[in-house]
Structure formats: structure tokens, C-alpha cells
């Protein structure tokens, strides 16, 4: 039973070591050769902040485009109404 228990512990240790190596290889190494967890977290925080700024700018641009499209449509309708009802009315002639 002890040999079986020992073999199981060695297998768990090998798996844990493999998983640890995979996790550490996912992170950039710092100057000391150690995974830079803080730098990784900082990078993701910066990317998240950039995404928020991008979303805010996208909303602003979409709002500006919508505003100018509505102004254009109202201008076209207004000029059509002016041409149709004011310039062609019997009172003006």
C-alpha cells in the first residue's frame, strides 16, 4: 500500500509540476527570469481602460453621426416644405 501511495504522490507531483510550468510559461518573464504576474495584471488593466475609452469614443462618434443625419433629414424636409408651400402658394404670386 505504501508503494502504491508513494507512486500516486509522485504522479500528482509530476502533474502539478507540469501545470505549474504551463502557467508560468503563459506569463512574460521579468529581468530576474521570474514570471511577471504584476506586469501581466497591469497590462490587462491598461487594455481594459483602453477598451473603455474606445467605447466612449465610439458612442460619441455614433451620437454625432446620428445628430448630423437628423439635421440633414430635417433640412431636406424643411426646404421641400418651404419650396412646396411657401414659394408655390397663391399669396406669393
Coordinates of N, CA and C in Angstrom, one line a residue:
X1 N 0.8 -1.2 0.0 CA 0.0 0.0 0.0 C 0.9 1.3 0.0
X2 N 2.0 1.2 0.7 CA 2.9 2.4 0.8 C 3.5 2.7 -0.6
X3 N 3.9 1.6 -1.3 CA 4.5 1.8 -2.7 C 3.4 2.4 -3.6
X4 N 2.2 2.0 -3.5 CA 1.1 2.5 -4.3 C 0.8 3.9 -3.9
X5 N 0.8 4.2 -2.7 CA 0.6 5.6 -2.2 C 1.7 6.5 -2.6
X6 N 3.0 6.0 -2.5 CA 4.1 6.8 -3.0 C 4.1 7.1 -4.5
X7 N 3.7 6.1 -5.2 CA 3.6 6.2 -6.7 C 2.5 7.3 -7.0
X8 N 1.4 7.2 -6.3 CA 0.3 8.2 -6.6 C 0.8 9.6 -6.2
X9 N 1.5 9.8 -5.1 CA 2.1 11.1 -4.8 C 3.0 11.6 -5.8
X10 N 3.9 10.7 -6.3 CA 4.8 11.1 -7.4 C 4.1 11.5 -8.7
X11 N 3.0 10.8 -9.0 CA 2.2 11.2 -10.2 C 1.6 12.5 -10.0
X12 N 1.0 12.8 -8.8 CA 0.4 14.1 -8.5 C 1.5 15.2 -8.6
X13 N 2.6 14.9 -8.1 CA 3.7 15.9 -8.1 C 4.1 16.2 -9.5
X14 N 4.3 15.2 -10.4 CA 4.6 15.4 -11.8 C 3.5 16.2 -12.5
X15 N 2.3 15.9 -12.2 CA 1.2 16.7 -12.9 C 1.2 18.1 -12.4
X16 N 1.4 18.3 -11.1 CA 1.5 19.7 -10.5 C 2.6 20.4 -11.1
X17 N 3.8 19.8 -11.3 CA 4.9 20.5 -11.8 C 4.7 20.8 -13.3
X18 N 4.0 20.0 -14.0 CA 3.7 20.2 -15.4 C 2.7 21.4 -15.5
X19 N 1.7 21.4 -14.7 CA 0.7 22.5 -14.7 C 1.4 23.8 -14.3
X20 N 2.3 23.8 -13.3 CA 3.0 25.0 -12.9 C 3.8 25.5 -14.0
X21 N 4.5 24.7 -14.7 CA 5.3 25.1 -15.8 C 4.5 25.7 -16.9
X22 N 3.3 25.2 -17.2 CA 2.4 25.7 -18.2 C 1.9 27.1 -17.8
X23 N 1.6 27.2 -16.5 CA 1.1 28.5 -16.1 C 2.2 29.6 -16.1
X24 N 3.4 29.2 -15.7 CA 4.5 30.2 -15.7 C 4.9 30.5 -17.1
X25 N 4.8 29.6 -18.1 CA 5.1 29.9 -19.4 C 4.1 30.9 -20.1
X26 N 3.0 31.0 -19.5 CA 2.0 31.9 -20.1 C 2.3 33.4 -19.8
X27 N 3.1 33.6 -18.8 CA 3.5 35.0 -18.4 C 4.8 35.3 -18.9
X28 N 5.0 36.6 -19.2 CA 6.3 37.1 -19.6 C 7.2 37.1 -18.4
X29 N 8.5 36.8 -18.6 CA 9.5 36.8 -17.6 C 10.0 38.2 -17.3
X30 N 10.3 38.5 -16.1 CA 10.9 39.8 -15.8 C 12.4 39.7 -15.9
X31 N 13.2 40.7 -15.4 CA 14.6 40.7 -15.5 C 15.3 39.6 -14.7
X32 N 14.6 39.1 -13.7 CA 15.2 38.0 -12.9 C 14.8 36.6 -13.4
X33 N 14.0 36.6 -14.5 CA 13.6 35.3 -15.0 C 12.4 34.7 -14.4
X34 N 11.8 35.5 -13.5 CA 10.6 35.0 -12.8 C 9.3 35.5 -13.6
X35 N 8.3 34.8 -13.6 CA 7.1 35.3 -14.3 C 6.6 36.6 -13.7
X36 N 6.3 37.5 -14.6 CA 5.9 38.9 -14.1 C 4.4 39.0 -14.0
X37 N 3.9 38.5 -12.9 CA 2.4 38.5 -12.6 C 1.9 39.9 -12.5
X38 N 2.6 40.8 -11.9 CA 2.2 42.2 -11.7 C 2.1 42.9 -13.0
X39 N 3.1 42.7 -13.8 CA 3.2 43.3 -15.2 C 2.0 42.8 -16.0
X40 N 1.7 41.5 -15.9 CA 0.6 40.9 -16.7 C -0.7 41.5 -16.2
X41 N -0.9 41.7 -14.9 CA -2.1 42.3 -14.4 C -2.2 43.7 -14.9
X42 N -1.1 44.5 -14.8 CA -1.1 45.9 -15.2 C -1.4 46.0 -16.7
X43 N -0.9 45.1 -17.5 CA -1.2 45.1 -19.0 C -2.6 44.9 -19.2
X44 N -3.3 43.9 -18.5 CA -4.7 43.7 -18.7 C -5.5 44.9 -18.2
X45 N -5.1 45.5 -17.2 CA -5.8 46.7 -16.7 C -5.7 47.8 -17.7
X46 N -4.5 48.0 -18.3 CA -4.4 49.0 -19.3 C -5.2 48.8 -20.5
X47 N -5.2 47.5 -21.0 CA -6.1 47.1 -22.1 C -7.5 47.4 -21.8
X48 N -8.0 47.1 -20.6 CA -9.4 47.3 -20.2 C -9.7 48.8 -20.3
X49 N -8.8 49.6 -19.8 CA -9.0 51.0 -19.8 C -9.1 51.6 -21.2
X50 N -8.2 51.0 -22.1 CA -8.2 51.5 -23.5 C -9.5 51.1 -24.2
X51 N -10.0 49.9 -23.8 CA -11.3 49.5 -24.4 C -12.5 50.4 -23.9
X52 N -12.4 50.8 -22.7 CA -13.5 51.7 -22.2 C -13.4 53.1 -22.9
X53 N -12.2 53.6 -23.1 CA -12.0 54.9 -23.9 C -12.5 54.7 -25.3
X54 N -12.2 53.6 -25.9 CA -12.7 53.3 -27.3 C -14.2 53.2 -27.3
X55 N -14.8 52.6 -26.4 CA -16.3 52.5 -26.3 C -16.9 53.9 -26.2
X56 N -16.3 54.7 -25.3 CA -16.8 56.1 -25.1 C -16.7 56.9 -26.4
X57 N -15.5 56.8 -27.1 CA -15.3 57.5 -28.3 C -16.3 57.0 -29.4
X58 N -16.5 55.7 -29.4 CA -17.5 55.1 -30.4 C -18.9 55.6 -30.2
X59 N -19.3 55.7 -28.9 CA -20.6 56.2 -28.6 C -20.7 57.7 -29.0
X60 N -19.6 58.5 -28.8 CA -19.6 59.9 -29.1 C -19.7 60.1 -30.6
X61 N -18.9 59.3 -31.4 CA -19.0 59.4 -32.9 C -20.3 59.0 -33.4
X62 N -20.9 57.9 -32.8 CA -22.2 57.5 -33.3 C -23.3 58.5 -33.0
X63 N -23.2 59.2 -31.8 CA -24.1 60.2 -31.5 C -24.0 61.4 -32.4
X64 N -22.7 61.8 -32.7 CA -22.5 62.9 -33.7 C -23.0 62.6 -35.1
X65 N -22.8 61.4 -35.5 CA -23.3 61.0 -36.9 C -24.8 61.0 -36.9
X66 N -25.4 60.5 -35.9 CA -26.9 60.4 -35.8 C -27.4 61.9 -35.8
X67 N -26.8 62.7 -35.0 CA -27.3 64.1 -34.9 C -27.2 64.8 -36.2
X68 N -26.1 64.7 -36.9 CA -25.9 65.3 -38.2 C -26.9 64.7 -39.3
X69 N -27.1 63.4 -39.2 CA -28.1 62.8 -40.1 C -29.5 63.3 -39.9
X70 N -29.9 63.5 -38.7 CA -31.2 64.0 -38.3 C -31.3 65.5 -38.8
X71 N -30.2 66.2 -38.6 CA -30.2 67.6 -39.0 C -30.3 67.7 -40.6
X72 N -29.6 66.8 -41.3 CA -29.7 66.7 -42.7 C -31.1 66.4 -43.2
X73 N -31.7 65.4 -42.6 CA -33.1 65.0 -43.0 C -34.1 66.1 -42.7
X74 N -34.0 66.8 -41.5 CA -34.9 67.9 -41.2 C -34.7 69.0 -42.2
X75 N -33.4 69.3 -42.6 CA -33.1 70.4 -43.5 C -33.8 70.0 -44.9
X76 N -33.6 68.8 -45.4 CA -34.2 68.4 -46.7 C -35.7 68.5 -46.6
X77 N -36.3 68.0 -45.6 CA -37.8 68.1 -45.4 C -38.2 69.6 -45.3
X78 N -37.5 70.4 -44.5 CA -37.8 71.8 -44.4 C -37.7 72.5 -45.7
X79 N -36.7 72.3 -46.5 CA -36.5 73.0 -47.7 C -37.6 72.5 -48.7
X80 N -38.0 71.3 -48.7 CA -39.0 70.8 -49.6 C -40.4 71.4 -49.2
X81 N -40.7 71.5 -47.9 CA -41.9 72.1 -47.5 C -41.9 73.6 -47.8
X82 N -40.8 74.3 -47.6 CA -40.7 75.7 -48.0 C -40.9 75.9 -49.5
X83 N -40.3 75.1 -50.3 CA -40.4 75.2 -51.7 C -41.9 74.9 -52.2
X84 N -42.4 73.8 -51.6 CA -43.8 73.4 -52.0 C -44.9 74.4 -51.5
X85 N -44.8 74.8 -50.3 CA -46.0 75.5 -49.7 C -45.8 77.0 -49.7
X86 N -44.5 77.5 -49.6 CA -44.3 79.0 -49.5 C -44.1 79.6 -50.9
X87 N -43.2 79.0 -51.6 CA -42.9 79.6 -53.0 C -44.0 79.3 -54.0
X88 N -44.8 78.3 -53.8 CA -45.8 78.0 -54.8 C -47.2 78.3 -54.3
X89 N -47.3 79.1 -53.2 CA -48.6 79.4 -52.7 C -49.2 80.6 -53.5
X90 N -50.5 80.7 -53.6 CA -51.1 81.8 -54.4 C -50.9 83.2 -53.8
X91 N -50.6 83.3 -52.5 CA -50.4 84.6 -51.9 C -49.1 85.2 -52.4
X92 N -48.0 84.4 -52.6 CA -46.8 85.0 -53.0 C -46.8 85.5 -54.4
X93 N -47.6 84.8 -55.3 CA -47.6 85.2 -56.7 C -48.4 86.4 -56.9

